[in-house]
Amino acid sequence: MGEGNGDGMVLHIHTADLKRAAPDFHEAALNLSKALTALVTTLDGLGRPWGDDKQGTEFGDSYSPLQKKIESAAGTLVLGLVSIHEAMGDLADGHVDNDQLIAGMFTEVKVAGEDQQQSDGAGER
């Protein structure tokens, strides 16, 4: 495969590393969620401090939708971090399960009464 200078492995998946890293994404999601909550609470608590004159109204009309977009984007990031946290654990578990399944495909099964027969290595007796 490829240049012939590798060990023949395509993926090097270290499930322990995946499981160790997953909590970091959970912690990041919690921290971002707390920061987002503080931002929303603070900004909402300020009300509309720019006034109701023409300039204040124009500013508020452009500022408010952008504020909501930023809040929504940060909320999406929180969900993404939570999703990565969950996916890393699932990926590690799935990889282990897949390895066990593949190993099972190449494990010779002994059938009662066939102990005297020898396998020729090709799966035929």
Short mmCIF file of C-alpha atoms in Angstrom, two decimals:
data_model
loop_
_atom_site.label_atom_id
_atom_site.label_comp_id
_atom_site.label_asym_id
_atom_site.label_seq_id
_atom_site.Cartn_x
_atom_site.Cartn_y
_atom_site.Cartn_z
CA MET A 1 0.00 0.00 0.00
CA GLY A 2 1.40 3.37 -0.91
CA GLU A 3 5.16 3.80 -1.11
CA GLY A 4 5.99 0.51 0.59
CA ASN A 5 7.71 2.23 3.51
CA GLY A 6 4.89 1.85 6.02
CA ASP A 7 3.91 -0.95 8.32
CA GLY A 8 0.80 -1.75 6.28
CA MET A 9 -1.55 -0.10 8.76
CA VAL A 10 -3.81 2.62 7.46
CA LEU A 11 -5.20 3.90 10.76
CA HIS A 12 -3.52 4.09 14.12
CA ILE A 13 -6.44 4.46 16.52
CA HIS A 14 -5.57 4.69 20.19
CA THR A 15 -8.87 4.17 21.96
CA ALA A 16 -7.44 5.07 25.37
CA ASP A 17 -6.37 8.47 24.00
CA LEU A 18 -9.86 9.05 22.59
CA LYS A 19 -11.48 8.22 25.91
CA ARG A 20 -8.96 10.42 27.78
CA ALA A 21 -9.57 13.41 25.48
CA ALA A 22 -13.38 13.19 25.47
CA PRO A 23 -13.85 14.86 28.90
CA ASP A 24 -11.87 17.89 27.68
CA PHE A 25 -14.60 18.58 25.12
CA HIS A 26 -17.27 18.16 27.80
CA GLU A 27 -15.46 20.64 30.07
CA ALA A 28 -15.06 23.09 27.17
CA ALA A 29 -18.79 22.81 26.43
CA LEU A 30 -19.63 23.56 30.08
CA ASN A 31 -17.27 26.54 30.18
CA LEU A 32 -18.60 27.98 26.92
CA SER A 33 -22.18 27.42 28.08
CA LYS A 34 -21.47 29.31 31.33
CA ALA A 35 -19.82 32.16 29.40
CA LEU A 36 -22.76 32.32 26.98
CA THR A 37 -25.24 32.42 29.87
CA ALA A 38 -23.25 35.23 31.52
CA LEU A 39 -23.12 37.16 28.23
CA VAL A 40 -26.85 36.83 27.56
CA THR A 41 -27.77 37.67 31.16
CA THR A 42 -25.51 40.71 31.23
CA LEU A 43 -26.57 42.07 27.85
CA ASP A 44 -30.26 41.47 28.54
CA GLY A 45 -29.83 43.15 31.92
CA LEU A 46 -28.53 46.28 30.23
CA GLY A 47 -31.68 46.64 28.19
CA ARG A 48 -31.36 49.13 25.33
CA PRO A 49 -28.79 51.61 26.66
CA TRP A 50 -28.38 53.36 23.29
CA GLY A 51 -31.56 55.43 23.59
CA ASP A 52 -34.59 55.99 21.40
CA ASP A 53 -33.31 58.86 19.25
CA LYS A 54 -32.68 58.32 15.53
CA GLN A 55 -29.06 57.19 15.95
CA GLY A 56 -29.91 54.94 18.90
CA THR A 57 -32.78 53.33 17.02
CA GLU A 58 -30.60 52.72 13.95
CA PHE A 59 -27.87 51.22 16.12
CA GLY A 60 -30.36 49.03 18.03
CA ASP A 61 -31.99 47.86 14.79
CA SER A 62 -28.65 46.59 13.49
CA TYR A 63 -27.17 45.50 16.86
CA SER A 64 -30.01 43.35 18.20
CA PRO A 65 -30.19 40.85 15.29
CA LEU A 66 -26.39 40.50 15.32
CA GLN A 67 -26.44 39.87 19.07
CA LYS A 68 -28.98 37.07 18.54
CA LYS A 69 -26.82 35.58 15.76
CA ILE A 70 -23.76 35.57 18.02
CA GLU A 71 -25.74 33.95 20.84
CA SER A 72 -27.10 31.33 18.43
CA ALA A 73 -23.65 30.60 17.01
CA ALA A 74 -22.19 30.18 20.50
CA GLY A 75 -25.08 27.85 21.37
CA THR A 76 -24.30 25.80 18.27
CA LEU A 77 -20.65 25.60 19.37
CA VAL A 78 -21.74 24.30 22.79
CA LEU A 79 -23.82 21.58 21.12
CA GLY A 80 -20.92 20.76 18.81
CA LEU A 81 -18.52 20.33 21.72
CA VAL A 82 -21.01 18.09 23.54
CA SER A 83 -21.44 16.08 20.35
CA ILE A 84 -17.67 15.65 19.95
CA HIS A 85 -17.43 14.51 23.58
CA GLU A 86 -20.07 11.84 23.02
CA ALA A 87 -18.72 10.83 19.60
CA MET A 88 -15.17 10.27 20.88
CA GLY A 89 -16.38 7.71 23.40
CA ASP A 90 -18.64 6.07 20.83
CA LEU A 91 -15.78 5.98 18.31
CA ALA A 92 -13.46 4.29 20.78
CA ASP A 93 -16.11 1.75 21.78
CA GLY A 94 -17.06 1.11 18.17
CA HIS A 95 -13.45 0.56 17.18
CA VAL A 96 -12.96 -1.99 19.96
CA ASP A 97 -16.21 -3.75 19.01
CA ASN A 98 -15.17 -3.81 15.34
CA ASP A 99 -11.74 -5.24 16.20
CA GLN A 100 -13.40 -7.98 18.24
CA LEU A 101 -15.82 -8.75 15.39
CA ILE A 102 -13.00 -9.00 12.87
CA ALA A 103 -10.91 -11.12 15.22
CA GLY A 104 -13.90 -13.43 15.61
CA MET A 105 -14.06 -13.89 11.84
CA PHE A 106 -10.54 -15.30 11.86
CA THR A 107 -10.90 -17.51 14.90
CA GLU A 108 -11.31 -21.18 14.17
CA VAL A 109 -14.42 -22.62 15.76
CA LYS A 110 -14.15 -26.15 17.13
CA VAL A 111 -17.18 -28.28 16.41
CA ALA A 112 -17.91 -31.32 18.58
CA GLY A 113 -16.89 -34.55 16.86
CA GLU A 114 -14.47 -32.85 14.47
CA ASP A 115 -11.45 -32.90 16.79
CA GLN A 116 -9.73 -35.60 14.71
CA GLN A 117 -9.86 -33.60 11.45
CA GLN A 118 -7.02 -31.25 10.57
CA SER A 119 -7.47 -27.88 8.89
CA ASP A 120 -5.38 -27.26 5.77
CA GLY A 121 -5.24 -23.49 6.50
CA ALA A 122 -7.68 -22.62 3.72
CA GLY A 123 -10.79 -23.35 5.71
CA GLU A 124 -11.31 -26.74 4.04
CA ARG A 125 -10.99 -30.13 5.71
#
